[in-house]
CSV table of C-alpha atoms and ligand atoms in Angstrom, one decimal:
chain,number,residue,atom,x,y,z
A,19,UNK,CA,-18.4,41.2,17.3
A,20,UNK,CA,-18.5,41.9,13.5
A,21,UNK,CA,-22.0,44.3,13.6
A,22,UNK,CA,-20.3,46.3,16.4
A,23,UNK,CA,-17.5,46.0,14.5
A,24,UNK,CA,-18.2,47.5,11.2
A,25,UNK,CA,-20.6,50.0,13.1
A,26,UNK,CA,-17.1,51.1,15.2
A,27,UNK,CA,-15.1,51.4,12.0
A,28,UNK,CA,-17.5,53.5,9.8
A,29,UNK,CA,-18.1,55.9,12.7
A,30,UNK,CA,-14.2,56.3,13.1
A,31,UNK,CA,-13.9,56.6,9.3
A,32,UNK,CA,-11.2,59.7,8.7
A,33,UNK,CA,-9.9,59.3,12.2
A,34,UNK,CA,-7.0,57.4,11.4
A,35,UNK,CA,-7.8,54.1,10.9
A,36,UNK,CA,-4.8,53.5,9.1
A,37,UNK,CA,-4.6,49.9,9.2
A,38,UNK,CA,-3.9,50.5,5.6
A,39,UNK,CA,-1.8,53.6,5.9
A,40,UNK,CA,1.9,54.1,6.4
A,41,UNK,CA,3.6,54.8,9.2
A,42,UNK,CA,4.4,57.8,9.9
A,43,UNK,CA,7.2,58.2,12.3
A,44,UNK,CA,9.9,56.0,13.2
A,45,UNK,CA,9.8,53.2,15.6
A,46,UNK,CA,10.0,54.2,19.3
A,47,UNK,CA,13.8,53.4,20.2
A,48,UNK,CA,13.2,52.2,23.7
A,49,UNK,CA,10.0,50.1,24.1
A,50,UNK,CA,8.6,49.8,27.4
A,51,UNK,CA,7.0,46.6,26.9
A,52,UNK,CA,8.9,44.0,27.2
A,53,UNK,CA,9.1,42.4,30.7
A,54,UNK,CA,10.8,39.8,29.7
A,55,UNK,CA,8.1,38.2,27.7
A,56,UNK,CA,7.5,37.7,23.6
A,57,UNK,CA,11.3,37.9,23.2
A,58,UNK,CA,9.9,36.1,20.3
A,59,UNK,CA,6.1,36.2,18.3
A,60,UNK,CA,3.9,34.7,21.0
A,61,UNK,CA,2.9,30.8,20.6
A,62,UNK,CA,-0.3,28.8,21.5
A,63,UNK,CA,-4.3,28.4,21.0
A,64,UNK,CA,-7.0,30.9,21.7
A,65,UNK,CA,-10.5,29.7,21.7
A,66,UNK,CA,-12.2,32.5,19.7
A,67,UNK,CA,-11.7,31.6,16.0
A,68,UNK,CA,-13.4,27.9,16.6
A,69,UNK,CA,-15.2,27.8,19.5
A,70,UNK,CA,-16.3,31.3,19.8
A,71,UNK,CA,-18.5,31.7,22.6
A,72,UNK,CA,-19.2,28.3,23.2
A,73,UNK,CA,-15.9,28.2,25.1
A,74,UNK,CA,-15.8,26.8,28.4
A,75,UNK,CA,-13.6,25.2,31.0
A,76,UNK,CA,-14.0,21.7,29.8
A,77,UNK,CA,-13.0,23.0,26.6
A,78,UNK,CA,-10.1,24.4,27.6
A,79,UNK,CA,-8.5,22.2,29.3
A,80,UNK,CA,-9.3,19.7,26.1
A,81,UNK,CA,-7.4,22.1,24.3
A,82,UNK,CA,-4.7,22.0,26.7
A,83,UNK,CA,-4.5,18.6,26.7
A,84,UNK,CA,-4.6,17.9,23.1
A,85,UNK,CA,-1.4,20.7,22.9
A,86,UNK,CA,0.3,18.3,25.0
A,87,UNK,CA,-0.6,15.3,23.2
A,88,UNK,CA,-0.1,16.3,19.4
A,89,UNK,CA,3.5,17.6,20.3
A,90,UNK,CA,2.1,21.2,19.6
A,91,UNK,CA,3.6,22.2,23.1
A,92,UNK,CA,7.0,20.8,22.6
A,93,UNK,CA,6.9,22.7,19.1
A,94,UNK,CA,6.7,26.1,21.2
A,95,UNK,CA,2.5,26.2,21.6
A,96,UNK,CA,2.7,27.2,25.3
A,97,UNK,CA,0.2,30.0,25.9
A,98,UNK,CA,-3.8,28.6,26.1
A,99,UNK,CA,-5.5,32.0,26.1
A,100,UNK,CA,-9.6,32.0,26.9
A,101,UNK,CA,-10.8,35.0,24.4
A,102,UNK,CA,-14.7,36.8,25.1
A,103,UNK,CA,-17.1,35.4,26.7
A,104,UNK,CA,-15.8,33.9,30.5
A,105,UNK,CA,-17.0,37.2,32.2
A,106,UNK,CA,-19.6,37.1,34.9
A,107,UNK,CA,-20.8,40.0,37.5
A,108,UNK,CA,-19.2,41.8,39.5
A,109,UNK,CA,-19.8,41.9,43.6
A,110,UNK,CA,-20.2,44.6,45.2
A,111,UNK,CA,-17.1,45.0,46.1
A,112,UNK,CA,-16.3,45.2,42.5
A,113,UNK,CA,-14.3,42.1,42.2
A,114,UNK,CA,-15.2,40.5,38.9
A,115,UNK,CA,-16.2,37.0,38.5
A,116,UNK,CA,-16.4,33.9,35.8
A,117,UNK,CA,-19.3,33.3,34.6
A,118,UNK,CA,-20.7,29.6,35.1
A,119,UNK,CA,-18.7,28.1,32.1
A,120,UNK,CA,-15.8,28.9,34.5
A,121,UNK,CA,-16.5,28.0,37.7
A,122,UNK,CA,-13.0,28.3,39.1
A,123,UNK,CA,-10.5,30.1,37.3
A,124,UNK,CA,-7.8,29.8,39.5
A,125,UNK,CA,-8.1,25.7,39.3
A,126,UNK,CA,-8.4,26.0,35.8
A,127,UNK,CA,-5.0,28.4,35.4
A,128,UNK,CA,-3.3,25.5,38.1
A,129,UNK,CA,-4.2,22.9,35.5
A,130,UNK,CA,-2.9,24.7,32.5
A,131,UNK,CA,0.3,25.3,34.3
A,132,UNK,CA,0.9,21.8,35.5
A,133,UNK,CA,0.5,20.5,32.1
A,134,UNK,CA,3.4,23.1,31.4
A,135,UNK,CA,1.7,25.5,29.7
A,136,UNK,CA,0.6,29.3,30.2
A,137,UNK,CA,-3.1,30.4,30.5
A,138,UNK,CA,-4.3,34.0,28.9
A,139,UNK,CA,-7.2,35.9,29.5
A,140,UNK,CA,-9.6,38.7,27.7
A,141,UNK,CA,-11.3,42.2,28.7
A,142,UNK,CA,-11.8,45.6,27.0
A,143,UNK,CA,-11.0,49.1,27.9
A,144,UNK,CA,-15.2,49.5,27.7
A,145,UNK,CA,-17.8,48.7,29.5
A,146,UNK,CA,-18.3,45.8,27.3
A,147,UNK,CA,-16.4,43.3,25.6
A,148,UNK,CA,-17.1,42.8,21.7
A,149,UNK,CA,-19.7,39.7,22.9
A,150,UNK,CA,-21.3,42.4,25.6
A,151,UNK,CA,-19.7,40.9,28.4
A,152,UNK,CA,-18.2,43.0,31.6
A,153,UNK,CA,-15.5,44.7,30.5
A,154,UNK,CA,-12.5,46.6,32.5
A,155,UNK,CA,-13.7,50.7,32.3
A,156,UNK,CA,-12.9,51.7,36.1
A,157,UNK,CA,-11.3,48.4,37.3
A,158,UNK,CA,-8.3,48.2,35.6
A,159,UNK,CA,-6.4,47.8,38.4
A,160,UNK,CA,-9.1,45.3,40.3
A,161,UNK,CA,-8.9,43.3,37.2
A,162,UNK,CA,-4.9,43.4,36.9
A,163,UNK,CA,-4.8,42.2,40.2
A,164,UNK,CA,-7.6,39.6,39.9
A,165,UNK,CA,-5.6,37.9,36.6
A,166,UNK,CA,-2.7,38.0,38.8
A,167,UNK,CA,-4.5,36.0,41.9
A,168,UNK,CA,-5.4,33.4,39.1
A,169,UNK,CA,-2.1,33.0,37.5
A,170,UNK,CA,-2.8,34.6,34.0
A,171,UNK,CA,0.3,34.9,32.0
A,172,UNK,CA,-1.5,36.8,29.0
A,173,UNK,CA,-4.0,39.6,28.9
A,174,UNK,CA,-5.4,40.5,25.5
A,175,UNK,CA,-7.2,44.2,25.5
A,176,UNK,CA,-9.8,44.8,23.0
A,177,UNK,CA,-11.2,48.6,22.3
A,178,UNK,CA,-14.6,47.4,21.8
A,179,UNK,CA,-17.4,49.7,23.7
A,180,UNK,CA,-14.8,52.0,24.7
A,181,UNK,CA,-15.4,53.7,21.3
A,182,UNK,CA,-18.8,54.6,22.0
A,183,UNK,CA,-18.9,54.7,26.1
A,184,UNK,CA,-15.7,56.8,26.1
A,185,UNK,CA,-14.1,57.9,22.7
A,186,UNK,CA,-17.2,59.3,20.9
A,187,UNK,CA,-18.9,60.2,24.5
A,188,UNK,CA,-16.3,62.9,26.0
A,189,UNK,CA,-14.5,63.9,22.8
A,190,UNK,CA,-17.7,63.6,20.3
A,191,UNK,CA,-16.1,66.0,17.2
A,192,UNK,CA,-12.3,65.7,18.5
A,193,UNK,CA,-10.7,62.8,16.8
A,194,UNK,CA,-7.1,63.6,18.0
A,195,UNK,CA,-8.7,63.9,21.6
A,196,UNK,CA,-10.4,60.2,21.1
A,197,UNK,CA,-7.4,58.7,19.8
A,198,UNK,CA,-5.8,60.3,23.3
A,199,UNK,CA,-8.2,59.0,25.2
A,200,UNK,CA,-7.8,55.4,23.4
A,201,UNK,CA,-3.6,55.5,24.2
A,202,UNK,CA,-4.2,56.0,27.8
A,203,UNK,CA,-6.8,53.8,28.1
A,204,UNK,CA,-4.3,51.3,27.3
A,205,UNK,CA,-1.7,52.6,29.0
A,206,UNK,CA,-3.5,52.3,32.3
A,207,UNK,CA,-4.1,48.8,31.9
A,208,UNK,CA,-0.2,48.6,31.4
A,209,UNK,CA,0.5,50.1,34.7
A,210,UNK,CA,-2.0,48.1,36.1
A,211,UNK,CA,-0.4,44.8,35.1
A,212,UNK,CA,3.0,45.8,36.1
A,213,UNK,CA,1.9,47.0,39.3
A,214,UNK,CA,1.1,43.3,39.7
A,215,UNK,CA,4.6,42.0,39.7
A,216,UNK,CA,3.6,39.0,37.6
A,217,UNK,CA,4.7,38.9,33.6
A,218,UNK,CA,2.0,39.1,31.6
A,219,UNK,CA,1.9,39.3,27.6
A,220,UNK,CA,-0.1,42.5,26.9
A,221,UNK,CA,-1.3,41.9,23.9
A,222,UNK,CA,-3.6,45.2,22.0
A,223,UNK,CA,-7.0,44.4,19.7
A,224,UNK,CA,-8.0,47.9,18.6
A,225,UNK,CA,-8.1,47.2,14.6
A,226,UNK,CA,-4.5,49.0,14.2
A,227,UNK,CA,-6.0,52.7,14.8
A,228,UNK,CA,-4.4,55.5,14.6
A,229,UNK,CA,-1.1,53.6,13.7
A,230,UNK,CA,-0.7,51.2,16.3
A,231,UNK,CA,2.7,50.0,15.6
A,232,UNK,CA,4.3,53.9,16.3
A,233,UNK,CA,3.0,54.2,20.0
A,234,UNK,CA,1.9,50.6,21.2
A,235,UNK,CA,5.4,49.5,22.2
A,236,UNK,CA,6.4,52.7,24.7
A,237,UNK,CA,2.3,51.9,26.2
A,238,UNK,CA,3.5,48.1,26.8
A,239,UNK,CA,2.2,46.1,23.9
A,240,UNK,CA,4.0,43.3,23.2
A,241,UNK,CA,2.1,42.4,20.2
A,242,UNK,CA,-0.8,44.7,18.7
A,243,UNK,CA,-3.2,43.5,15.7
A,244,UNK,CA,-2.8,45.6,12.7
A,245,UNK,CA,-5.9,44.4,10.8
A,246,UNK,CA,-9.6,43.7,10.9
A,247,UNK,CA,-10.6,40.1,12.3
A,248,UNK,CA,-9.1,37.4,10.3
A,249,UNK,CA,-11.7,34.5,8.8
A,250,UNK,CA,-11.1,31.1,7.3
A,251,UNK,CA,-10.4,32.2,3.3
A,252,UNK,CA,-8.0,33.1,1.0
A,253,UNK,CA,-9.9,36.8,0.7
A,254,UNK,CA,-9.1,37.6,4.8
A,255,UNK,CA,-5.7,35.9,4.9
A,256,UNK,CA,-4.3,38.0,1.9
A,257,UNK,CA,-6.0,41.0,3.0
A,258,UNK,CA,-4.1,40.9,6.0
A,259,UNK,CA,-0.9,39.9,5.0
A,260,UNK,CA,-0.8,42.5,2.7
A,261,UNK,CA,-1.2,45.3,4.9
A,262,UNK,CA,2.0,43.8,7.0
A,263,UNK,CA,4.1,45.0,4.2
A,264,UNK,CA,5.5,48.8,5.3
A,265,UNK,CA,5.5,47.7,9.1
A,266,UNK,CA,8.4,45.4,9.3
A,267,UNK,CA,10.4,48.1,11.2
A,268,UNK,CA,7.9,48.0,13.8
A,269,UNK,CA,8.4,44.5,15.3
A,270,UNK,CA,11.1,43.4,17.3
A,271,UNK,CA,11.9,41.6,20.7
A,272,UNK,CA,8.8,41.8,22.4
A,273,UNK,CA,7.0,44.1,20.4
A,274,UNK,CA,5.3,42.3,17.7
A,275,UNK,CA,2.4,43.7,14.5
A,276,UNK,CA,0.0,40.8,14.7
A,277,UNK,CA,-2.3,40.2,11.7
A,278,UNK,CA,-4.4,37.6,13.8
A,279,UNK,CA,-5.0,34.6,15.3
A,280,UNK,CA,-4.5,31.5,12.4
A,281,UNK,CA,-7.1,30.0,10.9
A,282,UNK,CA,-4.9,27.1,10.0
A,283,UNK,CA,-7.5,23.9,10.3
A,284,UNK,CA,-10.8,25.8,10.2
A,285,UNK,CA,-13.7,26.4,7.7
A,286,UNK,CA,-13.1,25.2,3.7
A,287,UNK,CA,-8.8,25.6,3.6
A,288,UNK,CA,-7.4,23.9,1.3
A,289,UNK,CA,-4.2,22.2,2.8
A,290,UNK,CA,-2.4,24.5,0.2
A,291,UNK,CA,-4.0,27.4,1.6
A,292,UNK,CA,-3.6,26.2,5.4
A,293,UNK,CA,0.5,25.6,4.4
A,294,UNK,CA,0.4,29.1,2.5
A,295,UNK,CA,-1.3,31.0,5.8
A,296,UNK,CA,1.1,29.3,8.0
A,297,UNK,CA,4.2,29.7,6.2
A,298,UNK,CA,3.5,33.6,5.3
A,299,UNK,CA,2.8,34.4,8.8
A,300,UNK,CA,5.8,32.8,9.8
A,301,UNK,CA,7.6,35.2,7.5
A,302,UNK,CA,5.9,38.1,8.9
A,303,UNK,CA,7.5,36.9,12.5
A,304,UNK,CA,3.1,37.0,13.4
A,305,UNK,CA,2.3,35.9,16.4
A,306,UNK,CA,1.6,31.9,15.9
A,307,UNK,CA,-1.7,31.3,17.6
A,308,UNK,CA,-4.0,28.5,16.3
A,309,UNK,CA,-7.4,29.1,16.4
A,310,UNK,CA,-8.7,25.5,15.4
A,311,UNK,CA,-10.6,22.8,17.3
A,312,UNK,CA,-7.7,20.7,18.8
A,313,UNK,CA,-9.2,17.5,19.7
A,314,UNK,CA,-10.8,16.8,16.3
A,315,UNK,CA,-7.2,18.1,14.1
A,316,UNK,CA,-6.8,16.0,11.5
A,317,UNK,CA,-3.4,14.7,11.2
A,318,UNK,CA,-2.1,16.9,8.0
A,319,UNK,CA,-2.9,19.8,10.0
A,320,UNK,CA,-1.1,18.9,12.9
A,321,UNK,CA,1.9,18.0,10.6
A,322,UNK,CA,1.7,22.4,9.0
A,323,UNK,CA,0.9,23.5,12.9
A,324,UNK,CA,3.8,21.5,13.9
A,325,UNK,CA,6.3,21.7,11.0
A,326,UNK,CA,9.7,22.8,13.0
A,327,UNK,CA,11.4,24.0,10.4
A,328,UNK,CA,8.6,26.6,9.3
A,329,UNK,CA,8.2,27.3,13.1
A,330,UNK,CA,11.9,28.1,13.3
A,331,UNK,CA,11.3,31.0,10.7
A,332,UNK,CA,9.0,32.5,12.8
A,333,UNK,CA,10.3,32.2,16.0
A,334,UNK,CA,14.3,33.0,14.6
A,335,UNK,CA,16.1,35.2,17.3
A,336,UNK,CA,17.0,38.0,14.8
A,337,UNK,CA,12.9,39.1,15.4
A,338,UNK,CA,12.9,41.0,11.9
A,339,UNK,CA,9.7,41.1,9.7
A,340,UNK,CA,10.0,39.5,6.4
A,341,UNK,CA,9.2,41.9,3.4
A,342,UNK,CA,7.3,41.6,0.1
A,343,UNK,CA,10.6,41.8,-2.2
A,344,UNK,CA,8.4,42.1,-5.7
A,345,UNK,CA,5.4,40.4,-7.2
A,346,UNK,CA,4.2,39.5,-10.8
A,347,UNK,CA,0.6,38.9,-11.8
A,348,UNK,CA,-0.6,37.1,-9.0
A,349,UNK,CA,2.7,35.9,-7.8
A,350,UNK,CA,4.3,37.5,-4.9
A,351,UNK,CA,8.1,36.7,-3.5
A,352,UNK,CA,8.6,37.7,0.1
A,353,UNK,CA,12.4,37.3,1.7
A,354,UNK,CA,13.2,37.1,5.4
A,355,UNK,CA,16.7,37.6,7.3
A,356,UNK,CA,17.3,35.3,9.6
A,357,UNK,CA,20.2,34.7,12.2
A,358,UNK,CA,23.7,33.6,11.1
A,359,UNK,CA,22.9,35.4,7.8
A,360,UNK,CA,20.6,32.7,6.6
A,361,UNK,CA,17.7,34.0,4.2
A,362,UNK,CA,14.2,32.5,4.0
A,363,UNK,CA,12.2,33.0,0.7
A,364,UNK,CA,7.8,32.4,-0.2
A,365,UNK,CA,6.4,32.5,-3.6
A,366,UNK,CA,3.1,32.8,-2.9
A,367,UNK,CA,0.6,32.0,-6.0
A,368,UNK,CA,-2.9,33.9,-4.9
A,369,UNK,CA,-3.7,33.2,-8.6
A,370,UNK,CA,-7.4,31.0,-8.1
A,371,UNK,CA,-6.2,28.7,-11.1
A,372,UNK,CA,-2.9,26.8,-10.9
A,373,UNK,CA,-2.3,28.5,-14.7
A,374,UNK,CA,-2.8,31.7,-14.3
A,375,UNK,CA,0.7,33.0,-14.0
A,376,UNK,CA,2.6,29.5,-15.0
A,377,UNK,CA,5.1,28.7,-14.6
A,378,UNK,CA,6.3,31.9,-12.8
A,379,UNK,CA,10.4,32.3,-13.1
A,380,UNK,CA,11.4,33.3,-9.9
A,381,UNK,CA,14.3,35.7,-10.2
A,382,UNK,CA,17.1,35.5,-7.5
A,383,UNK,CA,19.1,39.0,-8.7
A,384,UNK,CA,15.9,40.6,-8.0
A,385,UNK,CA,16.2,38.8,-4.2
A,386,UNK,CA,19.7,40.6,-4.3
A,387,UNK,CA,21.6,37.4,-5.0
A,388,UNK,CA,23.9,36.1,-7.3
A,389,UNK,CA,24.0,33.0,-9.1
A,390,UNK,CA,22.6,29.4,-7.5
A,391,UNK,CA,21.7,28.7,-4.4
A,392,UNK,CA,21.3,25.8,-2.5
A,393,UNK,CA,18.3,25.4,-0.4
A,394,UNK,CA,15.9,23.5,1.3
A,395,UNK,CA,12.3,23.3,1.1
A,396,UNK,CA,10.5,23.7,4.1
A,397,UNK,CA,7.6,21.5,3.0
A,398,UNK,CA,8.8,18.4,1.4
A,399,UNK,CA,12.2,18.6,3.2
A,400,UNK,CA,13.7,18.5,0.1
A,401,UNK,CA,17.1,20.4,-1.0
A,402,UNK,CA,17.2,22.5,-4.1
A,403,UNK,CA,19.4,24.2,-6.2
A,404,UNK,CA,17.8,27.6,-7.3
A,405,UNK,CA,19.2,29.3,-10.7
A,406,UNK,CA,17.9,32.7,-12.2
A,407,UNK,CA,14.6,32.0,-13.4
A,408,UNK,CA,14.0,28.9,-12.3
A,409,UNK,CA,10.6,27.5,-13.5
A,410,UNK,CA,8.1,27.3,-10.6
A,411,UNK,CA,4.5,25.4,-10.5
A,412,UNK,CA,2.6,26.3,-7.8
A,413,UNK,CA,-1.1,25.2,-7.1
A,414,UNK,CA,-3.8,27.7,-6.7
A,415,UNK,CA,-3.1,29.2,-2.9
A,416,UNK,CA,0.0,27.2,-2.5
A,417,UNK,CA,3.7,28.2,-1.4
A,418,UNK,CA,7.1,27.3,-2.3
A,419,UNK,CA,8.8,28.4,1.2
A,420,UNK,CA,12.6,27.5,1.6
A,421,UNK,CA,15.4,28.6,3.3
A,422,UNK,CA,18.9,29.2,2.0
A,423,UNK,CA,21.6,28.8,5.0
A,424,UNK,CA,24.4,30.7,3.0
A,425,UNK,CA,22.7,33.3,0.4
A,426,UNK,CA,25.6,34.5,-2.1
B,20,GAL,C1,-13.2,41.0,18.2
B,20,GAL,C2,-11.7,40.5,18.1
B,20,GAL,C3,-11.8,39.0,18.0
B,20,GAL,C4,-12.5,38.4,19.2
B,20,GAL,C5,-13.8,39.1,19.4
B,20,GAL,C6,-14.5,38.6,20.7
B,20,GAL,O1,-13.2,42.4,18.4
B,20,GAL,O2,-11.1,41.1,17.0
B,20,GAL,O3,-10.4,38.5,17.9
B,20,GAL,O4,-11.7,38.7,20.3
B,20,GAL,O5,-13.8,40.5,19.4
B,20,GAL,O6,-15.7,39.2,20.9
């Protein structure tokens, strides 16, 4: 969790870290990873960014419930993935078990399925999970298997422990040798699942170390978090968006950079903020998972989680990353191509006071096009005819996202 967390990241200081770096090579041509699965960004809930560890069956199954009810799974929410903190013993045998919040996870993954949805599942290369829970080290395979037995349909892998119980422990003064050790741990979890038979998203949590995005797709990754853990404010959400911008190369059909679970509906966002996180990680084709308590959403934040139009951004078959295109005092201007030639556009303000850089004149010939455009906006459904340095007012934390169907 966050001690063991900034503990991990200090002590790997130098090797790489690199959330924050560039890539270095170019994308692996022929990813192994895909299976099928995340042809586009993932969808659905996990339970870590609300509930934490006071996750449980009941709760899960709320939150399956409420996808079905509030129309979040016929908007493309269909994966209900359990995070830390399910993990029991294991027998003697080995096979791992729930823990009594889960008493059958097999019933549990029936009930997900027959309300049409997919259920995903947690562990770490380590002993431990982040939460000190029983992690996979040594029964990778037993564990594949057992997720397989129970239905799972997601498996997200977070380095955790492993740092210290393997990475410092048998390589203590060889970073290149722990960043080895690290790529096969999760490559042996890949095998694993495909040696299953059953499609599961593999989705990597290791920070974004040693460049994530270069060698996570030809280990299996389907999606693999770039970033630090996200929290509820402006401070995380920026910070995380912003190191998106120099890895759009790296996602693609079924290989995804994920800058964390949303926060949409959790802690003091404002709307503007919630509709500003939303629509920017819909421009960074992010995996969409909410991480709010569904049976007590209020209805405007069902209405940004739910907005199909914003939703189509995200999810658009052409799979390519939007890009910060330029920025001026606190106002940045991302663009995303989108199938059938169709461009989407945010101006974000991240100025804290609505004046600070008002009003901002958003330039289209710096977008690379020419004269107006006509398009909508993806928040008030509105259609709008653009001009060079057309006069924008945009709240503190808010975002003007549109999309223009024929850019000129
Ligand atoms: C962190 C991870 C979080 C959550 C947590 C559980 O390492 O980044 O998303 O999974 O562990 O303990």
């Amino acid at each position: 969790m966050r001690l063991f967390f900034s503990l991990s990241i200090a002590v790997l200081a130098g090797a790489s870290v690199a959330a924050s770096s560039q890539p270095r090579v170019a994308p692996m041509s022929a990813p192994v990873a895909a299976q099928g699965v995340a042809q586009t960004p993932p969808m659905g809930w996990n339970s870590w960014n609300y509930f934490a560890e006071k996750i449980d069956d009941k709760g899960v199954r709320a939150a399956a419930d409420q996808m079905v009810a509030s129309g979040m799974r016929d908007a493309g929410y269909i994966y209900v993935n359990i995070d830390d903190t399910w993990e029991g013993e294991r027998d003697a045998s080995g096979t791992l078990h729930s823990n009594a919040k889960f008493p059958n996870m097999k019933a549990l993954a029936d009930y997900v399925h027959s309300r049409g949805l997919k259920l995903g599942i947690y562990s770490s290369p380590g002993p431990r999970t982040c939460a000190g829970y029983e992690g996979s080290l040594g029964h990778e395979l037993q564990d594949a298997q057992l997720y397989a037995s129970w239905g799972i349909d997601y498996l997200k892998y977070d380095l955790c422990s492993f740092i210290r119980a393997v990475m410092q422990k048998q390589a203590p003064n060889d970073k290149a040798e722990q960043m080895r050790l690290m790529v096969a741990a999760y490559e042996k979890m890949h095998q694993a699942l495909q040696s299953t038979g059953r499609p599961m998203v593999y989705s990597f949590c290791q920070y974004g170390f040693d460049a994530v995005w270069e060698w996570a797709p030809s280990v299996g990754g389907n999606l693999w978090r770039t970033t630090d853990d996200i929290a509820p404010d402006m401070y995380h959400i920026y910070t995380n968006l912003s190191t998106q911008a120099g890895l759009e190369d790296y996602a693609g059909r079924g290989h995804w950079n994920d800058p964390d679970m949303l926060e949409v509906g959790n802690g003091k966002l404002t709307l503007a903020e919630n509709r500003a996180h939303f629509s920017m990680w819909a421009m960074l084709a992010a995996p969409l998972l909410a991480g709010n308590d569904l049976p007590h959403m209020k209805p405007e934040i069902r209405a940004i989680l739910t907005n199909r139009e914003v939703i189509a951004i995200d999810q658009d078959p052409l799979g390519k990353q939007g890009s910060r295109v330029y920025s001026e005092g606190e106002v940045e201007v991302w663009t995303r191509h989108l199938a059938g030639g169709a461009l989407a556009v945010a101006v974000l303000n991240m100025g804290n006071n609505r004046y600070s850089t008002h009003p901002f004149h958003l330039s289209l010939a710096r977008l690379g096009l020419h004269g107006a455009q006509q398009a909508k906006d993806l928040w008030s459904g509105k259609e709008l005819q653009l001009t060079e340095g057309t006069p924008l007012e945009l709240a503190s934390h808010d975002v003007l996202l549109v999309r223009i169907a024929t850019p000129k």
